[in-house]
Short mmCIF file of C-alpha atoms and ligand atoms in Angstrom, two decimals:
data_model
loop_
_atom_site.label_atom_id
_atom_site.label_comp_id
_atom_site.label_asym_id
_atom_site.label_seq_id
_atom_site.Cartn_x
_atom_site.Cartn_y
_atom_site.Cartn_z
CA MET A 1 98.75 107.52 109.12
CA GLU A 2 97.84 104.32 107.27
CA MET A 3 94.72 103.63 105.21
CA LEU A 4 92.34 100.74 105.76
CA ILE A 5 92.21 97.83 103.33
CA GLY A 6 89.61 95.30 104.36
CA GLY A 7 90.34 95.67 108.07
CA THR A 8 94.14 95.95 107.79
CA TRP A 9 95.79 99.32 108.35
CA GLN A 10 98.49 99.65 105.69
CA SER A 11 100.45 101.86 103.28
CA ALA A 12 99.78 102.25 99.56
CA ALA A 13 101.26 99.47 97.40
CA SER A 14 103.41 102.13 95.72
CA GLY A 15 104.58 103.46 99.09
CA ARG A 16 103.56 107.01 98.05
CA THR A 17 102.26 109.42 100.67
CA GLU A 18 101.05 113.03 100.79
CA ASP A 19 100.57 115.65 103.48
CA VAL A 20 97.19 116.95 104.56
CA THR A 21 97.47 120.65 105.42
CA SER A 22 95.41 123.24 107.27
CA PRO A 23 93.73 125.70 104.90
CA PHE A 24 94.14 128.38 107.58
CA ASP A 25 97.92 128.40 108.04
CA GLY A 26 99.34 125.56 105.95
CA THR A 27 100.34 123.46 108.99
CA VAL A 28 100.74 119.76 108.18
CA THR A 29 97.93 118.02 110.05
CA GLY A 30 98.73 114.49 108.90
CA THR A 31 100.22 112.33 106.17
CA VAL A 32 98.22 109.70 104.27
CA PRO A 33 98.94 107.06 101.62
CA VAL A 34 98.30 107.94 97.97
CA ALA A 35 96.44 104.88 96.73
CA ASP A 36 96.23 103.82 93.11
CA ALA A 37 94.31 101.24 91.09
CA ALA A 38 96.29 98.36 92.66
CA ASP A 39 95.09 99.39 96.13
CA VAL A 40 91.52 99.70 94.86
CA ARG A 41 91.73 96.15 93.49
CA ALA A 42 93.07 94.93 96.84
CA ALA A 43 90.23 96.67 98.71
CA LEU A 44 87.60 95.21 96.37
CA ASP A 45 89.16 91.71 96.61
CA ARG A 46 88.86 91.95 100.39
CA ALA A 47 85.35 93.41 100.11
CA GLU A 48 84.19 90.40 98.07
CA VAL A 49 85.05 88.17 101.03
CA GLY A 50 83.80 90.70 103.61
CA ALA A 51 80.45 91.09 101.85
CA VAL A 52 79.78 87.36 102.24
CA THR A 53 80.84 87.31 105.90
CA TRP A 54 78.71 90.34 106.79
CA ARG A 55 75.68 89.25 104.79
CA ARG A 56 75.71 85.97 106.71
CA THR A 57 75.92 87.82 110.03
CA PRO A 58 72.47 88.09 111.69
CA ALA A 59 71.01 91.60 111.93
CA HIS A 60 71.10 91.52 115.76
CA GLU A 61 74.83 90.84 115.70
CA ARG A 62 75.43 93.59 113.11
CA MET A 63 73.47 95.89 115.40
CA ARG A 64 75.63 94.93 118.40
CA VAL A 65 78.83 95.87 116.53
CA LEU A 66 77.33 99.12 115.28
CA MET A 67 76.08 100.12 118.73
CA ARG A 68 79.63 99.66 120.05
CA ALA A 69 80.96 101.77 117.15
CA ALA A 70 78.41 104.46 118.08
CA GLU A 71 79.69 104.49 121.68
CA LEU A 72 83.25 104.88 120.43
CA ALA A 73 82.20 107.70 118.08
CA ASP A 74 80.62 109.48 121.06
CA GLU A 75 83.70 108.95 123.26
CA ARG A 76 86.00 110.25 120.50
CA ALA A 77 83.78 113.17 119.39
CA GLU A 78 86.12 115.88 120.69
CA GLN A 79 89.15 114.30 118.95
CA THR A 80 87.13 114.01 115.74
CA ALA A 81 86.08 117.67 116.00
CA GLN A 82 89.72 118.74 116.32
CA VAL A 83 90.64 116.72 113.22
CA ILE A 84 87.73 118.20 111.20
CA SER A 85 88.65 121.74 112.21
CA ALA A 86 92.35 121.23 111.46
CA GLU A 87 92.00 119.66 108.02
CA ALA A 88 88.90 121.53 106.76
CA GLY A 89 89.43 124.94 108.40
CA LYS A 90 85.97 124.65 109.95
CA ALA A 91 85.31 126.77 113.05
CA ILE A 92 85.74 124.48 116.07
CA ILE A 93 82.24 125.24 117.39
CA GLU A 94 80.79 123.97 114.10
CA ALA A 95 83.17 121.01 113.97
CA ARG A 96 82.01 119.97 117.46
CA GLY A 97 78.40 120.07 116.30
CA GLU A 98 79.23 117.91 113.30
CA ALA A 99 81.32 115.36 115.21
CA SER A 100 78.66 114.97 117.90
CA ARG A 101 76.14 113.62 115.35
CA SER A 102 78.09 110.48 114.41
CA GLY A 103 77.03 108.28 117.34
CA ASP A 104 73.31 108.96 116.95
CA LEU A 105 73.52 108.54 113.22
CA ILE A 106 75.09 105.10 113.62
CA ARG A 107 72.34 104.17 116.13
CA LEU A 108 69.57 105.32 113.77
CA ALA A 109 71.07 103.32 110.91
CA ALA A 110 71.69 100.27 113.10
CA PHE A 111 68.01 100.22 114.01
CA GLU A 112 66.94 100.51 110.35
CA GLY A 113 69.21 97.58 109.54
CA THR A 114 67.07 95.44 111.84
CA GLN A 115 63.82 96.51 110.14
CA LEU A 116 64.17 94.87 106.72
CA TYR A 117 60.57 93.72 106.59
CA GLY A 118 59.26 92.30 103.32
CA ASP A 119 55.74 92.08 101.87
CA SER A 120 53.39 89.13 101.64
CA LEU A 121 51.92 88.90 98.10
CA PRO A 122 48.19 88.14 97.60
CA LEU A 123 48.96 85.98 94.54
CA ASP A 124 45.47 84.45 94.41
CA ALA A 125 44.09 87.88 93.47
CA ASN A 126 45.79 87.32 90.11
CA ARG A 127 43.41 85.44 87.81
CA GLY A 128 44.57 81.85 87.21
CA THR A 129 46.47 81.65 90.50
CA GLY A 130 45.03 79.65 93.39
CA LEU A 131 45.77 79.23 97.06
CA ASP A 132 48.48 76.64 96.40
CA LYS A 133 51.17 79.28 96.01
CA LEU A 134 52.70 81.64 98.53
CA GLY A 135 54.62 84.77 97.57
CA PHE A 136 56.66 87.22 99.59
CA THR A 137 59.60 89.58 99.28
CA ILE A 138 62.84 89.62 101.22
CA HIS A 139 65.50 92.33 101.32
CA GLN A 140 69.16 91.52 101.13
CA PRO A 141 72.32 93.62 101.07
CA VAL A 142 73.45 94.65 97.59
CA GLY A 143 76.96 93.33 98.30
CA ILE A 144 79.73 95.87 97.79
CA VAL A 145 78.98 99.59 98.19
CA VAL A 146 81.43 102.25 97.02
CA ALA A 147 81.07 105.50 98.98
CA ILE A 148 82.67 108.70 97.69
CA THR A 149 82.47 111.82 99.83
CA PRO A 150 83.27 115.56 99.59
CA PHE A 151 85.34 117.79 101.87
CA ASN A 152 82.68 120.03 103.37
CA TYR A 153 81.25 117.68 106.05
CA PRO A 154 84.06 115.14 106.40
CA ALA A 155 82.38 113.29 109.29
CA LEU A 156 78.66 113.71 108.66
CA LEU A 157 78.63 112.79 104.98
CA VAL A 158 80.96 109.84 105.53
CA MET A 159 78.67 108.59 108.31
CA HIS A 160 75.54 109.03 106.16
CA LYS A 161 77.05 106.38 103.88
CA LEU A 162 79.06 104.06 106.12
CA ALA A 163 76.41 103.60 108.80
CA PRO A 164 73.48 102.59 106.55
CA ALA A 165 75.67 100.51 104.22
CA LEU A 166 77.04 98.51 107.16
CA ALA A 167 73.69 98.33 108.92
CA ALA A 168 72.15 96.81 105.80
CA GLY A 169 74.87 94.13 105.72
CA ASN A 170 77.12 95.40 102.92
CA ALA A 171 80.87 95.65 102.56
CA VAL A 172 81.98 99.23 101.88
CA VAL A 173 84.94 100.84 100.19
CA LEU A 174 85.10 104.54 101.04
CA LYS A 175 87.05 107.15 99.07
CA PRO A 176 87.00 110.35 101.15
CA ALA A 177 87.87 113.78 99.74
CA ARG A 178 91.58 114.26 99.23
CA ALA A 179 91.48 117.43 101.36
CA THR A 180 89.87 115.70 104.37
CA PRO A 181 90.89 112.02 104.65
CA LEU A 182 91.97 112.17 108.32
CA THR A 183 88.42 112.47 109.68
CA ALA A 184 87.27 109.50 107.58
CA LEU A 185 90.16 107.35 108.81
CA ALA A 186 89.43 108.29 112.43
CA LEU A 187 85.76 107.34 112.02
CA ALA A 188 86.63 104.06 110.31
CA ARG A 189 88.67 103.18 113.39
CA CYS A 190 85.48 103.33 115.49
CA PHE A 191 84.07 100.48 113.38
CA THR A 192 87.22 98.34 113.33
CA ASP A 193 87.73 98.85 117.09
CA ALA A 194 84.09 97.84 117.61
CA GLY A 195 84.80 94.44 116.06
CA LEU A 196 83.70 94.80 112.45
CA PRO A 197 84.91 91.62 110.70
CA ASP A 198 87.85 91.72 108.29
CA GLY A 199 87.07 92.62 104.71
CA VAL A 200 83.92 94.59 105.48
CA LEU A 201 85.36 98.12 105.49
CA SER A 202 88.09 99.81 103.47
CA VAL A 203 89.09 103.47 103.26
CA VAL A 204 91.34 104.28 100.32
CA THR A 205 92.98 107.72 100.30
CA GLY A 206 94.18 109.54 97.20
CA PRO A 207 92.94 111.41 94.13
CA GLY A 208 89.41 110.89 92.85
CA ALA A 209 90.08 112.10 89.31
CA GLY A 210 92.77 110.81 86.98
CA ASN A 211 95.36 112.91 85.24
CA GLY A 212 93.80 112.63 81.79
CA PRO A 213 94.36 110.19 78.94
CA GLY A 214 97.43 108.00 79.21
CA ASN A 215 98.15 109.07 82.76
CA ARG A 216 97.47 107.46 86.10
CA GLN A 217 93.84 106.36 86.56
CA GLY A 218 91.99 108.15 89.37
CA LEU A 219 90.57 106.15 92.26
CA GLY A 220 87.07 107.28 91.26
CA ASP A 221 87.02 105.50 87.89
CA ALA A 222 88.77 102.43 89.31
CA LEU A 223 86.08 102.13 91.99
CA VAL A 224 82.91 103.00 90.13
CA THR A 225 83.63 100.98 86.96
CA ASP A 226 84.39 97.71 88.75
CA PRO A 227 81.55 95.26 88.03
CA ARG A 228 81.83 93.75 91.53
CA VAL A 229 80.53 97.02 92.95
CA ARG A 230 76.72 96.89 93.10
CA LYS A 231 76.05 100.38 94.42
CA VAL A 232 77.81 103.73 94.22
CA SER A 233 76.80 106.28 96.82
CA PHE A 234 78.31 109.60 95.83
CA THR A 235 78.15 113.07 97.35
CA GLY A 236 79.94 115.89 95.56
CA SER A 237 79.70 118.23 92.63
CA THR A 238 77.25 117.85 89.77
CA ALA A 239 80.19 117.64 87.33
CA THR A 240 81.68 114.62 89.12
CA GLY A 241 78.23 113.06 89.47
CA GLN A 242 77.76 113.43 85.73
CA ARG A 243 81.08 111.68 85.12
CA ILE A 244 80.04 108.81 87.40
CA THR A 245 76.78 108.29 85.51
CA GLN A 246 78.78 108.05 82.28
CA VAL A 247 81.23 105.38 83.43
CA ALA A 248 79.55 103.38 86.21
CA GLY A 249 77.78 100.77 84.10
CA ILE A 250 74.85 98.78 85.44
CA LYS A 251 74.73 99.35 89.17
CA LYS A 252 72.65 101.29 91.64
CA LEU A 253 73.55 104.98 91.95
CA SER A 254 72.78 107.56 94.60
CA LEU A 255 74.01 111.02 93.72
CA GLU A 256 73.88 113.91 96.21
CA LEU A 257 75.05 116.85 94.10
CA GLY A 258 75.30 120.61 93.89
CA SER A 259 72.74 123.35 94.28
CA SER A 260 71.90 127.05 94.29
CA CYS A 261 69.26 127.09 97.00
CA PRO A 262 66.58 129.81 97.03
CA VAL A 263 64.70 131.46 99.86
CA VAL A 264 61.52 133.42 99.10
CA VAL A 265 60.50 136.26 101.43
CA LEU A 266 56.85 137.21 100.86
CA PRO A 267 55.37 140.57 101.92
CA ASP A 268 53.56 138.96 104.88
CA ALA A 269 56.76 137.36 106.25
CA ASP A 270 58.27 137.92 109.68
CA ILE A 271 61.20 139.95 108.34
CA GLU A 272 63.29 139.73 111.51
CA LEU A 273 62.95 135.93 111.51
CA ALA A 274 63.80 135.71 107.80
CA ALA A 275 66.89 137.92 108.20
CA SER A 276 68.11 135.95 111.24
CA ALA A 277 67.67 132.63 109.44
CA VAL A 278 69.42 133.82 106.25
CA ALA A 279 72.29 135.23 108.33
CA VAL A 280 72.83 131.64 109.50
CA GLY A 281 71.82 129.69 106.39
CA GLY A 282 74.03 131.56 103.96
CA TYR A 283 77.20 131.43 106.02
CA VAL A 284 77.44 128.18 108.01
CA ASN A 285 80.74 126.45 107.12
CA ALA A 286 81.69 129.56 105.10
CA GLY A 287 78.81 128.83 102.73
CA GLN A 288 80.32 125.48 101.74
CA VAL A 289 77.12 123.56 102.31
CA CYS A 290 75.02 122.03 99.56
CA ILE A 291 71.87 123.42 101.26
CA SER A 292 73.40 126.85 101.83
CA VAL A 293 71.18 129.84 101.04
CA GLN A 294 72.54 131.28 97.81
CA ARG A 295 69.59 133.28 96.49
CA VAL A 296 67.04 135.36 98.41
CA ILE A 297 64.01 136.47 96.44
CA THR A 298 62.17 139.30 98.20
CA HIS A 299 58.98 141.16 97.43
CA PRO A 300 59.82 144.84 96.65
CA ALA A 301 57.57 145.96 99.55
CA VAL A 302 59.86 144.30 102.12
CA ALA A 303 63.22 144.24 100.31
CA ALA A 304 64.68 147.31 102.05
CA ASP A 305 63.55 146.20 105.53
CA PHE A 306 64.95 142.73 104.91
CA LEU A 307 68.37 144.06 103.85
CA ASP A 308 68.45 146.51 106.77
CA ALA A 309 67.85 143.59 109.13
CA LEU A 310 70.24 141.18 107.36
CA VAL A 311 73.41 143.24 106.91
CA PRO A 312 74.25 143.91 110.60
CA LYS A 313 73.66 140.23 111.43
CA VAL A 314 76.06 139.17 108.67
CA GLU A 315 78.60 141.74 109.82
CA ALA A 316 78.46 140.20 113.30
CA ILE A 317 79.85 136.88 112.00
CA LYS A 318 83.39 136.53 113.34
CA THR A 319 85.99 135.14 110.95
CA GLY A 320 89.46 134.00 112.00
CA ASP A 321 91.46 131.07 113.32
CA PRO A 322 89.11 128.06 113.12
CA GLY A 323 90.62 126.68 116.33
CA PHE A 324 89.53 129.69 118.43
CA PRO A 325 86.27 129.17 120.33
CA ASP A 326 84.90 132.62 119.44
CA THR A 327 85.43 132.22 115.68
CA THR A 328 82.05 131.66 114.06
CA MET A 329 83.24 131.28 110.46
CA GLY A 330 86.45 129.57 109.37
CA THR A 331 88.19 129.28 106.03
CA LEU A 332 87.20 127.96 102.65
CA ILE A 333 88.82 124.64 101.86
CA THR A 334 91.77 126.25 100.00
CA ALA A 335 93.04 129.73 99.20
CA ALA A 336 92.33 128.90 95.53
CA GLU A 337 88.65 128.33 96.37
CA ALA A 338 88.60 131.63 98.28
CA GLU A 339 90.05 133.35 95.19
CA ARG A 340 87.32 131.77 93.04
CA VAL A 341 84.59 133.08 95.37
CA GLU A 342 86.20 136.53 95.49
CA ARG A 343 86.25 136.59 91.66
CA SER A 344 82.58 135.57 91.48
CA ILE A 345 81.61 138.42 93.81
CA ARG A 346 83.64 140.92 91.76
CA ASP A 347 82.06 139.62 88.56
CA ALA A 348 78.53 140.04 90.02
CA VAL A 349 79.37 143.63 90.96
CA ALA A 350 80.72 144.27 87.46
CA ARG A 351 77.35 143.05 86.13
CA GLY A 352 75.48 145.59 88.24
CA ALA A 353 74.93 143.98 91.65
CA LYS A 354 75.51 146.10 94.76
CA LEU A 355 77.91 144.73 97.37
CA LEU A 356 76.43 145.76 100.72
CA THR A 357 79.07 144.13 102.92
CA GLY A 358 81.98 141.67 102.88
CA GLY A 359 83.63 139.95 99.94
CA GLU A 360 87.23 140.69 100.96
CA ARG A 361 89.74 137.86 100.99
CA ASP A 362 92.54 137.12 103.43
CA GLY A 363 94.25 133.85 102.50
CA ALA A 364 91.53 131.20 102.51
CA ILE A 365 89.04 133.42 104.38
CA VAL A 366 86.41 135.48 102.54
CA SER A 367 84.46 137.93 104.69
CA PRO A 368 80.71 137.15 104.63
CA ALA A 369 79.03 139.07 101.83
CA VAL A 370 75.56 140.33 100.90
CA LEU A 371 74.85 141.41 97.32
CA ALA A 372 71.62 143.19 96.34
CA GLY A 373 70.10 143.70 92.91
CA VAL A 374 71.58 140.47 91.53
CA ASP A 375 70.30 139.43 88.11
CA PRO A 376 68.60 136.03 88.65
CA ARG A 377 69.91 134.82 85.28
CA SER A 378 73.53 135.77 86.04
CA PRO A 379 76.18 133.15 86.89
CA PHE A 380 76.18 134.42 90.48
CA SER A 381 72.62 133.11 90.85
CA GLN A 382 72.72 130.19 88.45
CA ASP A 383 76.06 128.52 89.26
CA GLU A 384 76.74 126.98 92.64
CA LEU A 385 78.80 129.51 94.63
CA PHE A 386 79.86 127.33 97.58
CA GLY A 387 81.06 130.39 99.46
CA PRO A 388 79.93 132.89 102.12
CA ALA A 389 77.72 135.22 100.09
CA VAL A 390 74.01 135.66 99.51
CA ALA A 391 72.49 137.15 96.34
CA VAL A 392 69.32 139.18 96.91
CA SER A 393 66.92 139.89 94.05
CA SER A 394 63.27 140.85 93.89
CA ALA A 395 60.06 139.48 92.40
CA GLU A 396 56.81 141.44 91.96
CA ASP A 397 54.36 138.68 92.86
CA PHE A 398 54.03 135.14 94.17
CA GLN A 399 54.07 133.48 90.75
CA SER A 400 57.24 135.21 89.59
CA ALA A 401 58.93 134.53 92.96
CA ILE A 402 58.25 130.79 92.57
CA ALA A 403 59.38 130.90 88.93
CA GLN A 404 62.62 132.57 90.04
CA ALA A 405 63.11 130.01 92.82
CA ASN A 406 62.68 127.21 90.27
CA GLY A 407 64.77 129.01 87.65
CA SER A 408 68.10 127.24 88.17
CA PRO A 409 69.28 123.81 87.01
CA TYR A 410 69.29 122.64 90.64
CA GLY A 411 66.62 121.51 93.07
CA LEU A 412 68.06 120.51 96.43
CA GLY A 413 66.43 122.70 99.09
CA ALA A 414 64.29 125.82 99.33
CA GLY A 415 62.77 128.02 102.01
CA ILE A 416 59.78 130.34 102.08
CA PHE A 417 58.94 132.95 104.69
CA THR A 418 55.25 133.81 104.97
CA SER A 419 52.52 134.03 107.61
CA ASP A 420 49.86 132.83 105.18
CA VAL A 421 49.17 129.10 105.26
CA ALA A 422 47.59 129.14 101.79
CA GLY A 423 50.73 130.65 100.27
CA ALA A 424 52.85 128.12 102.15
CA VAL A 425 50.82 125.20 100.81
CA ARG A 426 51.03 126.52 97.26
CA ALA A 427 54.79 127.01 97.57
CA ILE A 428 55.23 123.47 98.96
CA ARG A 429 53.48 122.10 95.90
CA GLU A 430 55.13 124.32 93.29
CA ILE A 431 58.76 124.62 94.36
CA ASP A 432 60.90 121.92 92.72
CA ALA A 433 63.28 120.99 95.52
CA GLY A 434 64.02 117.84 97.49
CA SER A 435 63.18 119.64 100.72
CA VAL A 436 61.02 122.72 101.30
CA HIS A 437 61.13 124.66 104.57
CA ILE A 438 58.38 126.97 105.70
CA ASN A 439 59.61 129.85 107.85
CA TRP A 440 63.19 128.63 107.81
CA THR A 441 65.92 128.31 105.21
CA PRO A 442 66.96 125.05 103.51
CA LEU A 443 69.99 124.93 105.79
CA TRP A 444 68.42 122.60 108.30
CA ARG A 445 68.69 118.83 108.53
CA ALA A 446 67.56 116.19 110.97
CA ASP A 447 69.67 113.15 110.21
CA LEU A 448 66.71 110.78 110.04
CA MET A 449 64.81 112.69 107.38
CA PRO A 450 64.86 111.72 103.68
CA TYR A 451 67.41 114.03 102.10
CA GLY A 452 68.31 114.44 98.44
CA GLY A 453 67.79 116.67 95.45
CA LEU A 454 65.72 116.94 92.31
CA LYS A 455 66.91 118.00 88.82
CA ALA A 456 70.72 118.50 88.62
CA SER A 457 70.98 118.13 92.41
CA GLY A 458 70.89 114.37 92.20
CA ILE A 459 69.22 111.00 92.32
CA GLY A 460 68.02 109.13 95.40
CA LYS A 461 67.64 109.93 99.07
CA GLU A 462 69.90 109.71 102.10
CA GLY A 463 68.81 109.56 105.71
CA PRO A 464 69.15 106.18 107.45
CA ARG A 465 65.79 104.68 106.44
CA SER A 466 66.05 105.78 102.79
CA ALA A 467 69.73 104.86 102.52
CA VAL A 468 69.24 101.39 104.02
CA ALA A 469 66.42 100.83 101.50
CA GLU A 470 68.63 102.00 98.63
CA MET A 471 71.51 99.82 99.80
CA THR A 472 69.46 96.63 99.71
CA ASP A 473 67.95 94.58 96.88
CA THR A 474 64.45 93.17 96.95
CA LYS A 475 64.00 89.52 96.06
CA THR A 476 60.58 88.04 95.22
CA VAL A 477 60.07 84.47 96.43
CA ILE A 478 57.29 82.12 95.27
CA LEU A 479 56.56 78.82 97.00
CA HIS A 480 54.81 76.52 94.49
CA GLY A 481 52.56 74.04 96.30
CA ARG A 482 50.06 71.73 94.57
CA PRO A 483 46.34 72.39 94.05
CA TRP A 484 44.30 70.45 96.57
P1 NAP B 501 83.92 116.94 94.10
O1 NAP B 501 85.08 117.69 93.56
O2 NAP B 501 82.91 116.44 93.14
O3 NAP B 501 84.53 115.75 94.96
C1 NAP B 501 83.73 114.86 95.68
C2 NAP B 501 84.43 113.53 95.79
O4 NAP B 501 84.52 112.96 94.49
C3 NAP B 501 85.86 113.64 96.30
O5 NAP B 501 86.15 112.52 97.10
C4 NAP B 501 86.66 113.60 95.00
O6 NAP B 501 87.98 113.16 95.19
C5 NAP B 501 85.86 112.57 94.23
N1 NAP B 501 86.12 112.58 92.79
C6 NAP B 501 86.75 113.50 92.03
N2 NAP B 501 86.77 113.11 90.74
C7 NAP B 501 86.12 111.91 90.68
C8 NAP B 501 85.80 111.02 89.62
N3 NAP B 501 86.13 111.26 88.36
N4 NAP B 501 85.12 109.90 89.92
C9 NAP B 501 84.74 109.63 91.21
N5 NAP B 501 85.04 110.44 92.25
C10 NAP B 501 85.71 111.58 91.98
O7 NAP B 501 83.13 117.81 95.18
P2 NAP B 501 83.75 118.65 96.38
O8 NAP B 501 84.34 119.90 95.81
O9 NAP B 501 84.59 117.79 97.26
O10 NAP B 501 82.43 118.99 97.20
C11 NAP B 501 81.63 120.06 96.93
C12 NAP B 501 80.41 119.66 96.14
O11 NAP B 501 79.68 118.66 96.84
C13 NAP B 501 79.44 120.80 95.96
O12 NAP B 501 78.97 120.80 94.64
C14 NAP B 501 78.32 120.47 96.93
O13 NAP B 501 77.06 121.02 96.62
C15 NAP B 501 78.30 119.00 96.85
N6 NAP B 501 77.63 118.44 98.03
C16 NAP B 501 76.37 117.92 97.89
C17 NAP B 501 75.69 117.44 99.00
C18 NAP B 501 74.30 116.90 98.88
O14 NAP B 501 73.84 116.27 99.82
N7 NAP B 501 73.59 117.11 97.78
C19 NAP B 501 76.31 117.46 100.24
C20 NAP B 501 77.59 117.99 100.34
C21 NAP B 501 78.25 118.47 99.23
P3 NAP B 501 89.17 114.25 95.40
O15 NAP B 501 88.85 114.97 96.65
O16 NAP B 501 90.37 113.41 95.47
O17 NAP B 501 89.14 115.16 94.20
#
């Protein structure tokens, strides 16, 4: 398969390619170019031209192209789901859910791209200024957006960047995760087939990181350091986000990073509801979700009932071939990642946690695990796990439960289970997370909502309205008349 450079499907300048393989059985699912800095330069050269073309295209025409792309994304949803499942090892039922969101997401973004209203400025309220001047703001595309995406939602997270960037009138260069480039290329084809002008969209495939000093530069540095790029929209690990902040220079940054999301179960909670929600929220996509439930903080009065309700639900999750319709949990992205998760579980047990179920590895699959009595200060609670396990600990009272929930470097999402509205309100105010869910876990997202983390979980918000705003610049305009 070729990559996309400014509307032209082509090979890497070096001619290098690499295979994309299934994490489940190693089958080759596709072959993609391995781009290098020369290809990045070519994509950015084309983007410079594309950004001008697209910025001069009226919003209604941009919307027409995007609506056609949305139709194509809908028509191709089943194909996209098969590609996601094959390259990411995601259970096909989950992959279908993910793929089916692309069309609507493009439509939501396309609408927001037509809503770039400015403000009228009451300049005469400023002493010394009369009625002879008029002031207002207009919004314009930033120009070139670089989008860098992770492996875990290869369609959804790509679409959360491409759709708003294009709707706002920008040119985009996308660097998808090396493990999952095929989904990104398939989605890009929806836009090119819909009539997106040349130059506006590129997808470069290859390694994000370089090989260290003196070796080949990674695509990441080549993209984010280029001064022609006015905005970097990144989703991935906190470590990579940190690197981007160090090298990007003066440009807008949105960083959607890692997490260790907490759920608090208070004594007045509906325990059955809490257990059912955690049995979903900790294990969707084999726990490889930034808003996955990693820590559950229970009151001692309900801890035993909660665990009794949770364990059988977790044991009912069916692992296996991601392509089978009755598999409810697929693989981790690689066997090496599964080994890392297995080691983390063993380490937590060595530190005194009790493994109630799961934690066994078979290739890239780790059976869904529940650990009780986990020390909230241990690496198993503090570091992002990104795997199918939930750490349960306890807290004596409301205040210490909130302190525990806030006691990690991250702040992406949180959930609290309670039947008391006063406790819910207090938790909403005191939990430091980008989204707080009452009587559900953080693993829930409507694509239109503002979405992004606090603390080490990132900077900025996604969701079509927020992303369109962050992918535009505001210009203040003053018309100087004469006093009359
Ligand atoms: P990652 O290793 O940080 O990779 C993310 C992307 O960055 C990939 O495309 C990667 O390319 C690229 N990259 C690697 N080094 C780079 C560099 N020096 N400069 C620029 N780009 C570089 O993350 P991942 O393992 O794919 O994804 C898992 C992480 O993403 C987790 O921490 C998860 O919490 C986070 N995440 C956050 C959100 C959110 O909304 N907050 C959503 C989803 C995932 P290669 O693939 O070629 O290495």
